[in-house]
mmCIF file of C-alpha atoms in Angstrom:
data_model
loop_
_atom_site.group_PDB
_atom_site.id
_atom_site.type_symbol
_atom_site.label_atom_id
_atom_site.label_comp_id
_atom_site.label_asym_id
_atom_site.label_seq_id
_atom_site.Cartn_x
_atom_site.Cartn_y
_atom_site.Cartn_z
ATOM 1 C CA MET A 1 17.252 -26.024 11.580
ATOM 2 C CA GLN A 2 18.882 -26.802 8.314
ATOM 3 C CA ILE A 3 17.791 -24.933 5.214
ATOM 4 C CA SER A 4 17.699 -28.256 3.396
ATOM 5 C CA ASN A 5 14.911 -29.383 5.976
ATOM 6 C CA VAL A 6 12.669 -26.788 5.772
ATOM 7 C CA THR A 7 9.083 -26.600 4.760
ATOM 8 C CA ILE A 8 7.638 -23.094 4.752
ATOM 9 C CA ALA A 9 3.890 -22.267 5.193
ATOM 10 C CA ILE A 10 2.895 -18.720 4.132
ATOM 11 C CA ILE A 11 0.132 -17.227 5.831
ATOM 12 C CA GLY A 12 -1.619 -14.784 3.530
ATOM 13 C CA LEU A 13 -1.216 -14.726 -0.163
ATOM 14 C CA GLY A 14 -1.792 -10.960 -1.166
ATOM 15 C CA TYR A 15 0.559 -8.586 -2.539
ATOM 16 C CA VAL A 16 3.106 -9.630 -0.085
ATOM 17 C CA GLY A 17 2.654 -13.343 0.417
ATOM 18 C CA LEU A 18 2.383 -14.307 -2.990
ATOM 19 C CA PRO A 19 5.516 -13.088 -4.652
ATOM 20 C CA LEU A 20 7.493 -14.629 -1.550
ATOM 21 C CA ALA A 21 5.906 -17.924 -1.983
ATOM 22 C CA ILE A 22 6.600 -18.067 -5.582
ATOM 23 C CA GLU A 23 10.403 -17.155 -4.814
ATOM 24 C CA PHE A 24 10.654 -19.577 -2.050
ATOM 25 C CA GLY A 25 8.720 -22.304 -3.985
ATOM 26 C CA LYS A 26 11.461 -22.439 -6.800
ATOM 27 C CA LYS A 27 13.919 -23.905 -4.198
ATOM 28 C CA ILE A 28 11.878 -24.876 -0.993
ATOM 29 C CA ASN A 29 8.884 -26.798 -0.215
ATOM 30 C CA VAL A 30 6.145 -24.011 0.379
ATOM 31 C CA ILE A 31 2.487 -24.268 1.327
ATOM 32 C CA GLY A 32 0.739 -21.000 0.358
ATOM 33 C CA PHE A 33 -2.254 -20.460 2.780
ATOM 34 C CA ASP A 34 -5.112 -18.004 2.492
ATOM 35 C CA THR A 35 -8.451 -18.219 4.385
ATOM 36 C CA ASN A 36 -9.960 -17.004 0.929
ATOM 37 C CA SER A 37 -10.850 -20.269 -0.743
ATOM 38 C CA LYS A 38 -11.916 -18.125 -3.993
ATOM 39 C CA ARG A 39 -8.137 -16.823 -3.986
ATOM 40 C CA ILE A 40 -6.802 -20.266 -3.434
ATOM 41 C CA ASP A 41 -8.894 -21.486 -6.459
ATOM 42 C CA GLN A 42 -7.898 -18.532 -8.514
ATOM 43 C CA LEU A 43 -4.287 -19.140 -7.770
ATOM 44 C CA ASN A 44 -4.549 -22.926 -8.557
ATOM 45 C CA ASN A 45 -5.578 -21.747 -12.050
ATOM 46 C CA GLY A 46 -2.726 -19.476 -12.368
ATOM 47 C CA ASN A 47 -4.631 -16.205 -11.850
ATOM 48 C CA ASP A 48 -3.396 -13.257 -9.673
ATOM 49 C CA LEU A 49 -6.009 -10.824 -9.326
ATOM 50 C CA THR A 50 -3.289 -8.447 -7.992
ATOM 51 C CA LYS A 51 -1.260 -8.415 -11.207
ATOM 52 C CA GLU A 52 1.912 -9.006 -9.288
ATOM 53 C CA THR A 53 2.734 -12.192 -10.880
ATOM 54 C CA THR A 54 1.595 -14.129 -13.860
ATOM 55 C CA SER A 55 0.621 -17.617 -14.737
ATOM 56 C CA ALA A 56 4.018 -18.423 -15.982
ATOM 57 C CA GLU A 57 5.720 -17.079 -12.891
ATOM 58 C CA ILE A 58 3.346 -19.429 -10.716
ATOM 59 C CA LYS A 59 4.189 -22.208 -12.792
ATOM 60 C CA LYS A 60 7.837 -21.864 -12.282
ATOM 61 C CA ALA A 61 7.470 -22.566 -8.590
ATOM 62 C CA LYS A 62 7.623 -26.283 -8.807
ATOM 63 C CA LYS A 63 7.611 -26.817 -4.892
ATOM 64 C CA LEU A 64 4.629 -24.655 -4.254
ATOM 65 C CA SER A 65 1.096 -25.489 -3.295
ATOM 66 C CA PHE A 66 -1.903 -23.656 -2.417
ATOM 67 C CA THR A 67 -4.400 -24.223 0.286
ATOM 68 C CA SER A 68 -7.381 -22.711 2.324
ATOM 69 C CA ASP A 69 -7.046 -25.838 4.810
ATOM 70 C CA LEU A 70 -5.290 -25.268 7.960
ATOM 71 C CA ASN A 71 -4.660 -28.848 8.430
ATOM 72 C CA ASP A 72 -2.545 -28.753 5.444
ATOM 73 C CA ILE A 73 -0.020 -26.458 7.115
ATOM 74 C CA ARG A 74 0.749 -28.484 9.979
ATOM 75 C CA LYS A 75 3.380 -30.575 8.218
ATOM 76 C CA ALA A 76 5.528 -27.242 7.890
ATOM 77 C CA ASN A 77 8.239 -26.245 10.292
ATOM 78 C CA CYS A 78 8.822 -22.546 9.306
ATOM 79 C CA TYR A 79 5.726 -20.089 9.158
ATOM 80 C CA ILE A 80 5.845 -16.687 7.672
ATOM 81 C CA VAL A 81 3.208 -14.293 8.229
ATOM 82 C CA THR A 82 2.115 -11.840 5.449
ATOM 83 C CA VAL A 83 -1.423 -10.662 6.651
ATOM 84 C CA PRO A 84 -2.340 -7.033 6.171
ATOM 85 C CA THR A 85 -1.993 -4.477 9.187
ATOM 86 C CA PRO A 86 -4.484 -1.663 8.548
ATOM 87 C CA ILE A 87 -5.749 0.904 10.509
ATOM 88 C CA THR A 88 -9.256 1.826 12.114
ATOM 89 C CA ASP A 89 -11.267 4.700 11.111
ATOM 90 C CA HIS A 90 -9.879 6.158 14.103
ATOM 91 C CA LYS A 91 -6.445 6.017 12.738
ATOM 92 C CA GLN A 92 -5.596 3.270 15.317
ATOM 93 C CA PRO A 93 -3.349 0.042 14.432
ATOM 94 C CA ASP A 94 -5.819 -2.742 13.411
ATOM 95 C CA LEU A 95 -3.870 -5.862 14.608
ATOM 96 C CA LEU A 96 -6.955 -8.143 14.188
ATOM 97 C CA PRO A 97 -5.690 -9.831 10.905
ATOM 98 C CA LEU A 98 -2.218 -10.459 12.680
ATOM 99 C CA LEU A 99 -3.585 -11.783 15.908
ATOM 100 C CA GLU A 100 -5.992 -13.975 14.126
ATOM 101 C CA ALA A 101 -3.101 -15.405 11.983
ATOM 102 C CA SER A 102 -0.857 -15.946 15.188
ATOM 103 C CA LYS A 103 -3.934 -18.033 16.527
ATOM 104 C CA MET A 104 -3.782 -20.125 13.449
ATOM 105 C CA VAL A 105 -0.142 -20.535 13.733
ATOM 106 C CA GLY A 106 -0.158 -21.292 17.321
ATOM 107 C CA SER A 107 -2.653 -24.335 16.556
ATOM 108 C CA CYS A 108 -0.399 -25.586 14.151
ATOM 109 C CA ILE A 109 3.184 -25.275 15.240
ATOM 110 C CA SER A 110 5.329 -28.058 16.759
ATOM 111 C CA LYS A 111 8.381 -28.094 18.919
ATOM 112 C CA GLY A 112 11.492 -26.576 17.174
ATOM 113 C CA ASP A 113 9.526 -24.622 14.768
ATOM 114 C CA VAL A 114 10.270 -20.929 13.412
ATOM 115 C CA ILE A 115 7.559 -18.319 12.908
ATOM 116 C CA ILE A 116 8.606 -15.289 10.966
ATOM 117 C CA TYR A 117 6.665 -12.169 10.711
ATOM 118 C CA GLU A 118 6.572 -9.697 7.605
ATOM 119 C CA SER A 119 3.819 -7.415 8.454
ATOM 120 C CA THR A 120 4.132 -4.067 9.372
ATOM 121 C CA VAL A 121 3.759 -3.405 13.069
ATOM 122 C CA TYR A 122 5.130 -0.820 15.607
ATOM 123 C CA PRO A 123 8.437 -1.753 17.577
ATOM 124 C CA GLY A 124 7.789 -4.419 20.063
ATOM 125 C CA ALA A 125 4.304 -5.634 18.570
ATOM 126 C CA THR A 126 5.688 -9.147 17.443
ATOM 127 C CA GLU A 127 6.975 -10.192 20.886
ATOM 128 C CA GLU A 128 4.503 -8.076 22.926
ATOM 129 C CA GLU A 129 1.245 -9.140 20.995
ATOM 130 C CA CYS A 130 1.786 -12.040 18.729
ATOM 131 C CA ILE A 131 4.137 -14.312 20.991
ATOM 132 C CA PRO A 132 1.665 -14.734 23.869
ATOM 133 C CA ILE A 133 -0.938 -15.732 21.510
ATOM 134 C CA ILE A 134 1.259 -18.357 19.924
ATOM 135 C CA GLU A 135 2.356 -19.512 23.301
ATOM 136 C CA LYS A 136 -1.217 -19.587 24.396
ATOM 137 C CA TYR A 137 -2.717 -21.749 21.596
ATOM 138 C CA SER A 138 0.580 -24.100 20.908
ATOM 139 C CA ARG A 139 1.144 -24.419 24.600
ATOM 140 C CA LEU A 140 4.744 -24.213 24.020
ATOM 141 C CA LYS A 141 7.455 -21.860 25.315
ATOM 142 C CA PHE A 142 8.975 -18.988 23.378
ATOM 143 C CA ASN A 143 12.818 -19.601 22.460
ATOM 144 C CA VAL A 144 12.783 -22.786 24.111
ATOM 145 C CA ASP A 145 10.067 -24.883 21.989
ATOM 146 C CA PHE A 146 9.650 -22.460 19.135
ATOM 147 C CA PHE A 147 11.584 -19.264 17.719
ATOM 148 C CA CYS A 148 10.674 -16.132 16.160
ATOM 149 C CA GLY A 149 11.939 -13.926 13.446
ATOM 150 C CA TYR A 150 11.058 -10.717 11.839
ATOM 151 C CA SER A 151 11.699 -9.638 8.134
ATOM 152 C CA PRO A 152 9.895 -6.348 7.234
ATOM 153 C CA GLU A 153 8.066 -6.492 3.711
ATOM 154 C CA ARG A 154 9.217 -4.192 0.958
ATOM 155 C CA ILE A 155 6.954 -4.789 -1.705
ATOM 156 C CA ASN A 156 5.920 -1.844 -3.937
ATOM 157 C CA PRO A 157 2.692 -2.905 -5.894
ATOM 158 C CA GLY A 158 2.852 -2.315 -9.523
ATOM 159 C CA ASP A 159 6.863 -1.979 -9.463
ATOM 160 C CA LYS A 160 8.062 -4.208 -12.313
ATOM 161 C CA LYS A 161 11.586 -2.961 -11.595
ATOM 162 C CA HIS A 162 11.895 -3.033 -7.652
ATOM 163 C CA ARG A 163 10.778 -6.694 -7.344
ATOM 164 C CA LEU A 164 11.107 -8.941 -4.055
ATOM 165 C CA VAL A 165 14.544 -10.424 -4.989
ATOM 166 C CA ASN A 166 15.979 -6.984 -6.114
ATOM 167 C CA ILE A 167 15.354 -5.338 -2.721
ATOM 168 C CA MET A 168 17.724 -5.939 0.328
ATOM 169 C CA LYS A 169 15.837 -7.561 2.926
ATOM 170 C CA VAL A 170 16.049 -6.637 6.725
ATOM 171 C CA THR A 171 16.215 -9.817 8.772
ATOM 172 C CA SER A 172 16.115 -10.534 12.491
ATOM 173 C CA GLY A 173 15.467 -13.121 15.022
ATOM 174 C CA SER A 174 14.681 -13.832 18.693
ATOM 175 C CA THR A 175 17.921 -15.568 19.400
ATOM 176 C CA GLU A 176 21.342 -15.667 17.818
ATOM 177 C CA GLU A 177 21.050 -19.027 16.244
ATOM 178 C CA THR A 178 17.352 -18.036 14.618
ATOM 179 C CA ALA A 179 18.688 -14.577 13.467
ATOM 180 C CA LYS A 180 21.164 -16.521 11.421
ATOM 181 C CA PHE A 181 18.829 -18.952 10.328
ATOM 182 C CA VAL A 182 16.227 -16.315 9.071
ATOM 183 C CA ASP A 183 18.893 -14.295 7.323
ATOM 184 C CA ASN A 184 20.301 -17.574 5.609
ATOM 185 C CA LEU A 185 16.933 -18.631 4.477
ATOM 186 C CA TYR A 186 16.127 -15.115 2.842
ATOM 187 C CA LYS A 187 19.544 -15.211 1.201
ATOM 188 C CA THR A 188 18.439 -18.285 -0.915
ATOM 189 C CA ILE A 189 16.083 -15.947 -2.823
ATOM 190 C CA ILE A 190 17.125 -12.268 -2.227
ATOM 191 C CA LYS A 191 19.788 -11.415 -4.922
ATOM 192 C CA ALA A 192 20.137 -7.876 -3.410
ATOM 193 C CA GLY A 193 21.430 -9.310 -0.330
ATOM 194 C CA THR A 194 20.169 -8.968 3.457
ATOM 195 C CA HIS A 195 20.968 -6.885 6.572
ATOM 196 C CA LEU A 196 20.636 -8.747 9.781
ATOM 197 C CA ALA A 197 19.387 -6.275 12.377
ATOM 198 C CA LYS A 198 20.464 -6.781 16.099
ATOM 199 C CA ASN A 199 17.056 -7.769 17.317
ATOM 200 C CA ILE A 200 13.625 -7.848 16.345
ATOM 201 C CA LYS A 201 12.590 -4.296 17.647
ATOM 202 C CA ILE A 202 15.216 -2.767 15.640
ATOM 203 C CA ALA A 203 13.733 -4.382 12.378
ATOM 204 C CA GLU A 204 10.203 -3.623 13.274
ATOM 205 C CA ALA A 205 11.316 0.116 13.791
ATOM 206 C CA ALA A 206 13.019 0.307 10.414
ATOM 207 C CA LYS A 207 10.288 -0.766 8.509
ATOM 208 C CA VAL A 208 7.771 1.939 9.781
ATOM 209 C CA ILE A 209 10.485 4.944 9.616
ATOM 210 C CA GLU A 210 10.930 4.173 5.853
ATOM 211 C CA ASN A 211 7.552 5.195 5.212
ATOM 212 C CA THR A 212 7.273 7.599 7.899
ATOM 213 C CA GLN A 213 10.270 9.587 6.229
ATOM 214 C CA ARG A 214 8.650 9.423 2.817
ATOM 215 C CA ASP A 215 5.282 10.343 4.290
ATOM 216 C CA LEU A 216 6.886 13.664 5.862
ATOM 217 C CA ASN A 217 8.582 14.602 2.725
ATOM 218 C CA ILE A 218 5.341 14.390 0.700
ATOM 219 C CA ALA A 219 3.662 16.334 3.459
ATOM 220 C CA LEU A 220 6.143 19.124 3.216
ATOM 221 C CA VAL A 221 5.802 19.437 -0.597
ATOM 222 C CA ASN A 222 2.069 19.383 -0.339
ATOM 223 C CA GLU A 223 2.284 22.348 2.122
ATOM 224 C CA LEU A 224 4.804 23.931 -0.273
ATOM 225 C CA ALA A 225 2.166 23.358 -3.140
ATOM 226 C CA ILE A 226 -0.626 25.258 -1.033
ATOM 227 C CA ILE A 227 1.492 28.183 -0.449
ATOM 228 C CA PHE A 228 2.775 28.219 -3.967
ATOM 229 C CA ASN A 229 -0.958 28.169 -5.353
ATOM 230 C CA LYS A 230 -1.842 30.967 -3.025
ATOM 231 C CA MET A 231 1.194 33.003 -4.460
ATOM 232 C CA ASN A 232 0.022 32.130 -8.041
ATOM 233 C CA ILE A 233 3.494 30.321 -8.430
ATOM 234 C CA SER A 234 3.777 26.994 -10.360
ATOM 235 C CA THR A 235 4.731 24.254 -7.859
ATOM 236 C CA GLU A 236 6.208 22.070 -10.688
ATOM 237 C CA ASP A 237 8.385 25.073 -12.003
ATOM 238 C CA VAL A 238 9.611 25.562 -8.389
ATOM 239 C CA LEU A 239 10.374 21.967 -7.926
ATOM 240 C CA ASN A 240 12.211 21.685 -11.131
ATOM 241 C CA ALA A 241 14.391 24.642 -10.391
ATOM 242 C CA ALA A 242 15.309 23.413 -6.855
ATOM 243 C CA GLY A 243 16.015 20.079 -8.257
ATOM 244 C CA THR A 244 18.997 21.150 -10.096
ATOM 245 C CA LYS A 245 20.670 20.938 -6.601
ATOM 246 C CA TRP A 246 22.355 17.794 -6.584
ATOM 247 C CA ASN A 247 21.037 16.912 -3.162
ATOM 248 C CA PHE A 248 17.642 18.139 -3.600
ATOM 249 C CA LEU A 249 15.028 15.313 -2.981
ATOM 250 C CA PRO A 250 12.481 14.723 -5.817
ATOM 251 C CA PHE A 251 9.335 14.551 -4.086
ATOM 252 C CA ARG A 252 5.950 15.709 -5.617
ATOM 253 C CA PRO A 253 2.796 16.680 -4.264
ATOM 254 C CA GLY A 254 -0.414 14.680 -4.043
ATOM 255 C CA LEU A 255 -2.536 12.292 -2.499
ATOM 256 C CA VAL A 256 -0.943 9.845 0.034
ATOM 257 C CA GLY A 257 -2.653 6.560 0.587
ATOM 258 C CA GLY A 258 -2.026 2.796 0.154
ATOM 259 C CA HIS A 259 -1.149 0.241 2.334
ATOM 260 C CA CYS A 260 2.340 1.596 3.698
ATOM 261 C CA ILE A 261 2.943 5.417 3.445
ATOM 262 C CA GLY A 262 -0.683 6.370 4.648
ATOM 263 C CA VAL A 263 -0.789 3.752 7.323
ATOM 264 C CA ASP A 264 2.625 3.097 8.816
ATOM 265 C CA PRO A 265 3.074 6.303 10.642
ATOM 266 C CA TYR A 266 0.100 5.714 12.812
ATOM 267 C CA TYR A 267 1.546 2.470 13.961
ATOM 268 C CA LEU A 268 4.680 4.463 15.061
ATOM 269 C CA THR A 269 2.713 7.439 16.567
ATOM 270 C CA TYR A 270 0.438 4.914 18.511
ATOM 271 C CA LYS A 271 3.385 3.261 20.378
ATOM 272 C CA ALA A 272 5.108 6.510 20.957
ATOM 273 C CA GLN A 273 1.677 7.896 22.605
ATOM 274 C CA SER A 274 1.587 4.681 24.733
ATOM 275 C CA ILE A 275 4.953 5.373 26.185
ATOM 276 C CA GLY A 276 4.070 8.916 27.013
ATOM 277 C CA PHE A 277 5.447 10.800 24.138
ATOM 278 C CA LYS A 278 3.463 12.894 21.300
ATOM 279 C CA PRO A 279 4.856 12.801 18.122
ATOM 280 C CA GLU A 280 4.035 16.367 16.769
ATOM 281 C CA ILE A 281 6.078 16.260 13.542
ATOM 282 C CA ILE A 282 4.886 13.141 12.174
ATOM 283 C CA LEU A 283 1.117 13.653 13.233
ATOM 284 C CA ALA A 284 1.638 17.111 11.400
ATOM 285 C CA GLY A 285 2.547 15.666 8.335
ATOM 286 C CA ARG A 286 -0.337 13.097 8.532
ATOM 287 C CA LYS A 287 -2.604 15.732 8.987
ATOM 288 C CA THR A 288 -1.453 17.365 5.937
ATOM 289 C CA ASN A 289 -1.665 14.572 3.871
ATOM 290 C CA ASP A 290 -4.923 13.346 4.895
ATOM 291 C CA ASN A 291 -6.482 16.691 4.327
ATOM 292 C CA MET A 292 -5.169 16.818 0.599
ATOM 293 C CA GLY A 293 -8.743 15.538 -0.844
ATOM 294 C CA SER A 294 -10.486 18.276 0.876
ATOM 295 C CA TYR A 295 -8.039 20.767 -0.584
ATOM 296 C CA ILE A 296 -8.169 19.591 -4.064
ATOM 297 C CA VAL A 297 -11.880 19.736 -4.366
ATOM 298 C CA SER A 298 -11.967 23.272 -2.645
ATOM 299 C CA GLN A 299 -9.688 24.363 -5.263
ATOM 300 C CA LEU A 300 -11.816 23.034 -8.173
ATOM 301 C CA ILE A 301 -15.014 24.615 -6.379
ATOM 302 C CA LYS A 302 -13.254 27.866 -6.494
ATOM 303 C CA THR A 303 -12.428 27.559 -10.142
ATOM 304 C CA MET A 304 -15.842 26.285 -11.046
ATOM 305 C CA ILE A 305 -17.468 29.145 -9.230
ATOM 306 C CA LYS A 306 -15.122 31.839 -11.080
ATOM 307 C CA ARG A 307 -16.431 30.192 -14.280
ATOM 308 C CA SER A 308 -20.065 30.535 -13.303
ATOM 309 C CA ILE A 309 -20.496 26.792 -13.468
ATOM 310 C CA ASN A 310 -23.343 25.715 -11.281
ATOM 311 C CA ILE A 311 -21.926 23.547 -8.297
ATOM 312 C CA GLU A 312 -25.087 21.562 -7.557
ATOM 313 C CA ASN A 313 -25.672 18.596 -9.715
ATOM 314 C CA SER A 314 -22.647 19.383 -11.904
ATOM 315 C CA ASN A 315 -20.975 16.293 -13.370
ATOM 316 C CA VAL A 316 -17.398 15.649 -12.302
ATOM 317 C CA LEU A 317 -15.277 12.930 -13.700
ATOM 318 C CA ILE A 318 -12.616 11.286 -11.543
ATOM 319 C CA MET A 319 -10.161 9.494 -13.573
ATOM 320 C CA GLY A 320 -8.373 6.818 -11.307
ATOM 321 C CA LEU A 321 -9.224 5.132 -8.094
ATOM 322 C CA THR A 322 -6.377 2.856 -7.209
ATOM 323 C CA PHE A 323 -4.026 4.168 -4.597
ATOM 324 C CA LYS A 324 -1.075 4.567 -7.273
ATOM 325 C CA GLU A 325 -0.574 4.103 -11.089
ATOM 326 C CA ASN A 326 -0.906 1.106 -13.068
ATOM 327 C CA CYS A 327 -1.796 -1.304 -10.161
ATOM 328 C CA PRO A 328 -5.107 -2.695 -9.142
ATOM 329 C CA ASP A 329 -4.749 -1.959 -5.431
ATOM 330 C CA LEU A 330 -7.471 -0.153 -3.763
ATOM 331 C CA ARG A 331 -6.317 -0.380 -0.087
ATOM 332 C CA ASN A 332 -6.645 2.945 1.766
ATOM 333 C CA THR A 333 -6.915 4.933 -1.552
ATOM 334 C CA LYS A 334 -7.199 8.592 -0.887
ATOM 335 C CA VAL A 335 -9.161 9.104 -4.011
ATOM 336 C CA VAL A 336 -12.139 8.228 -2.131
ATOM 337 C CA ASP A 337 -11.593 11.592 -0.085
ATOM 338 C CA ILE A 338 -12.053 13.487 -3.391
ATOM 339 C CA TYR A 339 -15.179 11.305 -4.222
ATOM 340 C CA LYS A 340 -16.848 11.960 -0.743
ATOM 341 C CA GLU A 341 -15.802 15.742 -0.634
ATOM 342 C CA LEU A 342 -17.536 16.165 -4.303
ATOM 343 C CA LEU A 343 -20.702 14.468 -2.740
ATOM 344 C CA GLU A 344 -20.637 17.187 0.057
ATOM 345 C CA TYR A 345 -20.811 19.848 -2.375
ATOM 346 C CA LYS A 346 -23.983 18.041 -4.125
ATOM 347 C CA CYS A 347 -21.902 17.377 -7.235
ATOM 348 C CA ILE A 348 -22.335 14.043 -9.306
ATOM 349 C CA PRO A 349 -19.046 12.124 -9.401
ATOM 350 C CA ASP A 350 -18.373 9.493 -11.953
ATOM 351 C CA VAL A 351 -15.129 7.457 -11.407
ATOM 352 C CA PHE A 352 -13.494 5.780 -14.136
ATOM 353 C CA ASP A 353 -10.564 3.176 -13.711
ATOM 354 C CA PRO A 354 -9.428 0.472 -16.054
ATOM 355 C CA TRP A 355 -7.341 -1.106 -13.402
ATOM 356 C CA ALA A 356 -9.678 -1.275 -10.597
ATOM 357 C CA ASP A 357 -11.946 -4.175 -10.012
ATOM 358 C CA SER A 358 -15.616 -3.094 -10.283
ATOM 359 C CA SER A 359 -16.954 -5.433 -7.489
ATOM 360 C CA GLU A 360 -14.241 -4.641 -4.903
ATOM 361 C CA ALA A 361 -14.875 -0.758 -5.310
ATOM 362 C CA ASP A 362 -18.432 -1.290 -4.921
ATOM 363 C CA GLU A 363 -18.025 -3.553 -1.819
ATOM 364 C CA GLU A 364 -15.359 -1.330 -0.115
ATOM 365 C CA TYR A 365 -16.212 1.934 -0.993
ATOM 366 C CA LYS A 366 -19.769 1.807 -2.646
ATOM 367 C CA ILE A 367 -18.672 3.237 -5.770
ATOM 368 C CA LYS A 368 -19.745 2.201 -9.026
ATOM 369 C CA LEU A 369 -17.216 2.446 -11.589
ATOM 370 C CA GLU A 370 -18.026 3.674 -15.053
ATOM 371 C CA GLY A 371 -17.522 1.157 -17.885
ATOM 372 C CA LYS A 372 -17.434 3.857 -20.656
ATOM 373 C CA LEU A 373 -16.780 7.515 -21.107
ATOM 374 C CA HIS A 374 -19.280 10.084 -22.816
ATOM 375 C CA GLU A 375 -17.976 12.942 -24.558
ATOM 376 C CA LYS A 376 -19.045 16.754 -23.836
ATOM 377 C CA LYS A 377 -20.558 15.222 -20.437
ATOM 378 C CA TYR A 378 -18.666 16.510 -17.706
ATOM 379 C CA ASP A 379 -18.173 20.209 -16.016
ATOM 380 C CA ALA A 380 -14.799 19.098 -14.535
ATOM 381 C CA ILE A 381 -12.114 16.271 -14.806
ATOM 382 C CA ILE A 382 -9.970 15.240 -12.104
ATOM 383 C CA ILE A 383 -6.916 13.166 -13.283
ATOM 384 C CA ALA A 384 -6.298 11.489 -9.853
ATOM 385 C CA VAL A 385 -3.950 8.796 -10.735
ATOM 386 C CA ALA A 386 -1.371 8.638 -13.688
ATOM 387 C CA HIS A 387 -2.416 5.256 -15.259
ATOM 388 C CA ASN A 388 -0.443 4.858 -18.544
ATOM 389 C CA ALA A 389 -3.836 4.529 -20.394
ATOM 390 C CA PHE A 390 -4.567 7.917 -19.407
ATOM 391 C CA ILE A 391 -1.344 9.265 -20.544
ATOM 392 C CA GLU A 392 -1.867 7.217 -23.775
ATOM 393 C CA MET A 393 -5.291 8.558 -24.338
ATOM 394 C CA GLY A 394 -3.565 12.128 -24.505
ATOM 395 C CA VAL A 395 -5.005 15.472 -23.492
ATOM 396 C CA GLU A 396 -7.321 16.119 -26.489
ATOM 397 C CA LYS A 397 -9.288 12.745 -25.894
ATOM 398 C CA VAL A 398 -9.440 13.617 -22.089
ATOM 399 C CA ARG A 399 -10.560 17.034 -22.918
ATOM 400 C CA SER A 400 -13.221 15.691 -25.270
ATOM 401 C CA PHE A 401 -15.191 14.554 -22.181
ATOM 402 C CA LEU A 402 -15.641 18.022 -20.918
ATOM 403 C CA LYS A 403 -18.451 20.298 -21.875
ATOM 404 C CA PRO A 404 -17.079 22.408 -24.668
ATOM 405 C CA ASN A 405 -15.669 26.011 -23.682
ATOM 406 C CA LEU A 406 -16.529 25.589 -19.995
ATOM 407 C CA GLY A 407 -15.210 22.507 -18.540
ATOM 408 C CA ILE A 408 -12.116 22.399 -16.062
ATOM 409 C CA LEU A 409 -9.123 19.846 -16.385
ATOM 410 C CA TYR A 410 -7.425 19.313 -12.846
ATOM 411 C CA ASP A 411 -4.282 17.447 -13.366
ATOM 412 C CA LEU A 412 -3.077 16.178 -10.021
ATOM 413 C CA LYS A 413 -0.370 13.882 -11.517
ATOM 414 C CA TYR A 414 1.387 16.350 -13.931
ATOM 415 C CA ILE A 415 0.806 14.032 -16.915
ATOM 416 C CA PHE A 416 -0.217 16.936 -19.214
ATOM 417 C CA ASP A 417 1.540 20.216 -20.003
ATOM 418 C CA ALA A 418 0.670 22.799 -17.859
ATOM 419 C CA LYS A 419 -0.834 25.024 -20.914
ATOM 420 C CA ASP A 420 -3.300 22.380 -21.618
ATOM 421 C CA VAL A 421 -4.995 22.109 -18.255
ATOM 422 C CA GLU A 422 -6.897 24.513 -15.982
ATOM 423 C CA LEU A 423 -5.777 23.308 -12.512
ATOM 424 C CA ARG A 424 -2.577 21.518 -11.026
ATOM 425 C CA LEU A 425 -1.315 20.988 -7.679
#
């Protein structure tokens, strides 16, 4: 297939799919598809609630159209699947969105078409799980009538520096010819260049270990923070001192949530266990990071007891709900763990986040966001997310929300000086 003859259908217009659709839509005919008709209406009006793009950027994509009608994507000959791949409550891969997308694509494709997956999966999932569904619903034969590629997404929500076009793209294909086509297709938009992997499984594995490596590094620092806290040593001072060595990695302790780092390792461990291997180091890191919400609240409760603050019915403000700073993304946010743990102690937690969508917070987590903060109300404040809005408030303003002479400020994100707060990780 020649690039000049390509019409792309992008399935899923979230944090991954929309930026991709916009960049391709500047050069190639693109149909952006999402089952959420409300999302399509918003995009047709130039409104992106993820804040990853602007109305002006959408307008630059002259060859891009949006639809929620499956019939509209039948005219495409290249399909890129960018739907989410979360985990279940039991820490197992939830492939349902991916498999449903594969059904839709299978019902639309024609002979000669190429399907490219960007969704994060475990090695082998594309060919073992997705391709059989496409064959079933298309009644076409893989690598004879249609072909497949895999190019893992590397989107970093809220990051205005590392954008799609500035991040090197890993590509792969089910045949040598398909691999070259996929690689050349992405080269039309990726300024940072591409890396053509030898096969789809290698590309899939590369994606999951990128975030597994980060997860383990953060888990190590989280464990070190717990140790240093017990020794009454400043974790930040230790890390700053160690950071003077040229090859020391600058990780910091904290909550590990989001759509990648807190999820991808479970895809890899699931596959490892399915082939008879128990990945102890990866799971140990996950256990450490998953338990940080509980640890943080236990540290706060101990400090409140030392200050003779009554725990039951105490007012605690959580500043920030999104999984990272300056971004509205609530997927797999671990701030929720803090909220739930406070409820277990019969505290009364309020959550304030100027970035988060209040209806989404209520729908996903049953959390009602505070619209306004009141002075001298709280027994404790936890700064859980380092939004610029909180930094700009300044420590004096933040402390004004505490009860005078008694309240505790717990700065998880190190946004204020150590002398101005009672607790840090």
